[in-house]
């Protein structure tokens, strides 16, 4: 399988490594970032540019993780809303909901037993 190649239109340099191409072209493929060959940088500026691009990549990763966490928090809040709807406004845990469900089943069973006893007693 041939490795993917990235060629710069400005300097005609070919990159076979995604990381090296990313450092050269930037995040948006020359749309918002200027390629490294268009504005030649000194060695210390190259290091800063690489650090800046890595920081931008890390910031995007953190932003995506935060969004995913917010989505999960919304799912948890929806679950608690369902618990409160079915088991009362003061129900704030799955354990309490399970306990109330079990209690309701026991009450239903007791009522069914009582009906059977009343049927037997009445002629």
PDB file of C-alpha atoms in Angstrom:
ATOM      1  CA  UNK A   1       0.000   0.000   0.000  1.00  0.00           C
ATOM      2  CA  UNK A   2       1.467   3.328  -1.044  1.00  0.00           C
ATOM      3  CA  UNK A   3       1.800   5.923   1.668  1.00  0.00           C
ATOM      4  CA  UNK A   4      -0.124   9.128   1.249  1.00  0.00           C
ATOM      5  CA  UNK A   5       1.861  12.119   0.067  1.00  0.00           C
ATOM      6  CA  UNK A   6       1.235  15.774   0.684  1.00  0.00           C
ATOM      7  CA  UNK A   7       2.740  18.287  -1.769  1.00  0.00           C
ATOM      8  CA  UNK A   8       2.971  21.993  -1.088  1.00  0.00           C
ATOM      9  CA  UNK A   9       1.829  24.190  -3.995  1.00  0.00           C
ATOM     10  CA  UNK A  10       4.128  26.990  -2.885  1.00  0.00           C
ATOM     11  CA  UNK A  11       7.483  25.301  -2.308  1.00  0.00           C
ATOM     12  CA  UNK A  12       6.837  21.934  -4.031  1.00  0.00           C
ATOM     13  CA  UNK A  13       8.035  20.065  -0.934  1.00  0.00           C
ATOM     14  CA  UNK A  14       6.580  16.565  -0.491  1.00  0.00           C
ATOM     15  CA  UNK A  15       5.587  15.228   2.906  1.00  0.00           C
ATOM     16  CA  UNK A  16       4.932  11.543   3.541  1.00  0.00           C
ATOM     17  CA  UNK A  17       4.254  11.997   7.228  1.00  0.00           C
ATOM     18  CA  UNK A  18       0.909  13.520   8.346  1.00  0.00           C
ATOM     19  CA  UNK A  19       2.547  15.214  11.315  1.00  0.00           C
ATOM     20  CA  UNK A  20       5.180  16.963   9.164  1.00  0.00           C
ATOM     21  CA  UNK A  21       2.509  18.024   6.663  1.00  0.00           C
ATOM     22  CA  UNK A  22       0.342  19.376   9.469  1.00  0.00           C
ATOM     23  CA  UNK A  23       3.273  21.382  10.855  1.00  0.00           C
ATOM     24  CA  UNK A  24       3.898  22.816   7.374  1.00  0.00           C
ATOM     25  CA  UNK A  25       0.321  23.535   6.227  1.00  0.00           C
ATOM     26  CA  UNK A  26      -1.436  24.237   9.495  1.00  0.00           C
ATOM     27  CA  UNK A  27      -4.910  23.242  10.636  1.00  0.00           C
ATOM     28  CA  UNK A  28      -7.130  24.491   7.812  1.00  0.00           C
ATOM     29  CA  UNK A  29      -4.990  23.502   4.810  1.00  0.00           C
ATOM     30  CA  UNK A  30      -3.813  27.056   4.107  1.00  0.00           C
ATOM     31  CA  UNK A  31      -7.261  28.635   4.471  1.00  0.00           C
ATOM     32  CA  UNK A  32      -6.601  30.398   7.772  1.00  0.00           C
ATOM     33  CA  UNK A  33      -3.037  29.316   8.565  1.00  0.00           C
ATOM     34  CA  UNK A  34      -0.161  30.410   6.373  1.00  0.00           C
ATOM     35  CA  UNK A  35       2.090  27.542   5.226  1.00  0.00           C
ATOM     36  CA  UNK A  36       5.531  27.588   6.784  1.00  0.00           C
ATOM     37  CA  UNK A  37       7.234  28.085   3.398  1.00  0.00           C
ATOM     38  CA  UNK A  38       5.297  31.253   2.493  1.00  0.00           C
ATOM     39  CA  UNK A  39       6.472  33.117   5.565  1.00  0.00           C
ATOM     40  CA  UNK A  40       9.839  31.523   6.389  1.00  0.00           C
ATOM     41  CA  UNK A  41      10.390  31.301  10.098  1.00  0.00           C
ATOM     42  CA  UNK A  42      13.522  31.270  12.191  1.00  0.00           C
ATOM     43  CA  UNK A  43      14.208  28.135  14.202  1.00  0.00           C
ATOM     44  CA  UNK A  44      12.756  29.556  17.405  1.00  0.00           C
ATOM     45  CA  UNK A  45       9.662  30.762  15.520  1.00  0.00           C
ATOM     46  CA  UNK A  46       9.153  27.286  14.029  1.00  0.00           C
ATOM     47  CA  UNK A  47       9.169  25.823  17.505  1.00  0.00           C
ATOM     48  CA  UNK A  48       6.648  28.421  18.657  1.00  0.00           C
ATOM     49  CA  UNK A  49       4.447  27.795  15.592  1.00  0.00           C
ATOM     50  CA  UNK A  50       4.509  24.058  16.256  1.00  0.00           C
ATOM     51  CA  UNK A  51       3.700  24.669  19.930  1.00  0.00           C
ATOM     52  CA  UNK A  52       0.865  27.016  18.929  1.00  0.00           C
ATOM     53  CA  UNK A  53      -0.631  24.468  16.533  1.00  0.00           C
ATOM     54  CA  UNK A  54      -0.333  21.717  19.135  1.00  0.00           C
ATOM     55  CA  UNK A  55      -2.041  23.985  21.681  1.00  0.00           C
ATOM     56  CA  UNK A  56      -4.851  24.684  19.192  1.00  0.00           C
ATOM     57  CA  UNK A  57      -5.252  20.960  18.576  1.00  0.00           C
ATOM     58  CA  UNK A  58      -5.343  20.305  22.340  1.00  0.00           C
ATOM     59  CA  UNK A  59      -7.900  23.091  22.837  1.00  0.00           C
ATOM     60  CA  UNK A  60     -10.166  21.575  20.166  1.00  0.00           C
ATOM     61  CA  UNK A  61      -9.832  18.154  21.797  1.00  0.00           C
ATOM     62  CA  UNK A  62     -10.748  19.608  25.204  1.00  0.00           C
ATOM     63  CA  UNK A  63     -13.679  21.484  23.704  1.00  0.00           C
ATOM     64  CA  UNK A  64     -15.002  18.273  22.127  1.00  0.00           C
ATOM     65  CA  UNK A  65     -14.607  16.405  25.420  1.00  0.00           C
ATOM     66  CA  UNK A  66     -16.427  19.176  27.276  1.00  0.00           C
ATOM     67  CA  UNK A  67     -19.287  19.030  24.770  1.00  0.00           C
ATOM     68  CA  UNK A  68     -19.496  15.258  25.196  1.00  0.00           C
ATOM     69  CA  UNK A  69     -19.555  15.686  28.986  1.00  0.00           C
ATOM     70  CA  UNK A  70     -22.363  18.254  28.702  1.00  0.00           C
ATOM     71  CA  UNK A  71     -24.331  15.849  26.524  1.00  0.00           C
ATOM     72  CA  UNK A  72     -23.876  13.063  29.090  1.00  0.00           C
ATOM     73  CA  UNK A  73     -24.903  15.398  31.906  1.00  0.00           C
ATOM     74  CA  UNK A  74     -28.058  16.210  29.951  1.00  0.00           C
ATOM     75  CA  UNK A  75     -28.777  12.490  29.591  1.00  0.00           C
ATOM     76  CA  UNK A  76     -28.356  11.972  33.332  1.00  0.00           C
ATOM     77  CA  UNK A  77     -30.669  14.905  34.083  1.00  0.00           C
ATOM     78  CA  UNK A  78     -33.275  13.426  31.715  1.00  0.00           C
ATOM     79  CA  UNK A  79     -33.015  10.122  33.596  1.00  0.00           C
ATOM     80  CA  UNK A  80     -33.595  11.889  36.924  1.00  0.00           C
ATOM     81  CA  UNK A  81     -36.585  13.717  35.432  1.00  0.00           C
ATOM     82  CA  UNK A  82     -38.076  10.357  34.416  1.00  0.00           C
ATOM     83  CA  UNK A  83     -37.453   8.951  37.904  1.00  0.00           C
ATOM     84  CA  UNK A  84     -39.179  11.944  39.487  1.00  0.00           C
ATOM     85  CA  UNK A  85     -42.074  11.651  37.065  1.00  0.00           C
ATOM     86  CA  UNK A  86     -42.714   7.983  37.838  1.00  0.00           C
ATOM     87  CA  UNK A  87     -41.682   7.760  41.498  1.00  0.00           C
ATOM     88  CA  UNK A  88     -42.300  11.224  42.985  1.00  0.00           C
ATOM     89  CA  UNK A  89     -40.566  14.585  43.072  1.00  0.00           C
ATOM     90  CA  UNK A  90     -38.336  13.562  45.984  1.00  0.00           C
ATOM     91  CA  UNK A  91     -36.964  10.515  44.130  1.00  0.00           C
ATOM     92  CA  UNK A  92     -33.336  11.297  43.346  1.00  0.00           C
ATOM     93  CA  UNK A  93     -31.674   7.901  42.928  1.00  0.00           C
ATOM     94  CA  UNK A  94     -32.149   4.671  41.054  1.00  0.00           C
ATOM     95  CA  UNK A  95     -31.969   2.778  44.359  1.00  0.00           C
ATOM     96  CA  UNK A  96     -34.913   4.746  45.783  1.00  0.00           C
ATOM     97  CA  UNK A  97     -36.887   4.218  42.559  1.00  0.00           C
ATOM     98  CA  UNK A  98     -36.226   0.471  42.762  1.00  0.00           C
ATOM     99  CA  UNK A  99     -37.322   0.423  46.392  1.00  0.00           C
ATOM    100  CA  UNK A 100     -40.552   2.250  45.565  1.00  0.00           C
ATOM    101  CA  UNK A 101     -41.195  -0.054  42.606  1.00  0.00           C
ATOM    102  CA  UNK A 102     -40.717  -3.118  44.803  1.00  0.00           C
ATOM    103  CA  UNK A 103     -43.019  -1.599  47.417  1.00  0.00           C
ATOM    104  CA  UNK A 104     -45.698  -0.968  44.771  1.00  0.00           C
ATOM    105  CA  UNK A 105     -45.454  -4.591  43.583  1.00  0.00           C
ATOM    106  CA  UNK A 106     -45.857  -5.801  47.170  1.00  0.00           C
ATOM    107  CA  UNK A 107     -48.946  -3.623  47.630  1.00  0.00           C
ATOM    108  CA  UNK A 108     -50.462  -4.985  44.411  1.00  0.00           C
ATOM    109  CA  UNK A 109     -49.758  -8.515  45.577  1.00  0.00           C
ATOM    110  CA  UNK A 110     -51.343  -7.763  48.964  1.00  0.00           C
ATOM    111  CA  UNK A 111     -54.473  -6.340  47.293  1.00  0.00           C
ATOM    112  CA  UNK A 112     -54.789  -9.397  45.049  1.00  0.00           C
ATOM    113  CA  UNK A 113     -54.469 -11.669  48.111  1.00  0.00           C
ATOM    114  CA  UNK A 114     -57.105  -9.651  49.940  1.00  0.00           C
ATOM    115  CA  UNK A 115     -59.510  -9.953  46.984  1.00  0.00           C
ATOM    116  CA  UNK A 116     -59.031 -13.735  46.925  1.00  0.00           C
ATOM    117  CA  UNK A 117     -59.732 -13.959  50.676  1.00  0.00           C
ATOM    118  CA  UNK A 118     -62.871 -11.805  50.292  1.00  0.00           C
ATOM    119  CA  UNK A 119     -64.107 -14.033  47.446  1.00  0.00           C
ATOM    120  CA  UNK A 120     -63.689 -17.105  49.622  1.00  0.00           C
ATOM    121  CA  UNK A 121     -65.460 -15.542  52.613  1.00  0.00           C
ATOM    122  CA  UNK A 122     -68.491 -14.248  50.683  1.00  0.00           C
ATOM    123  CA  UNK A 123     -70.887 -17.003  49.572  1.00  0.00           C
TER     124      UNK A 123
END
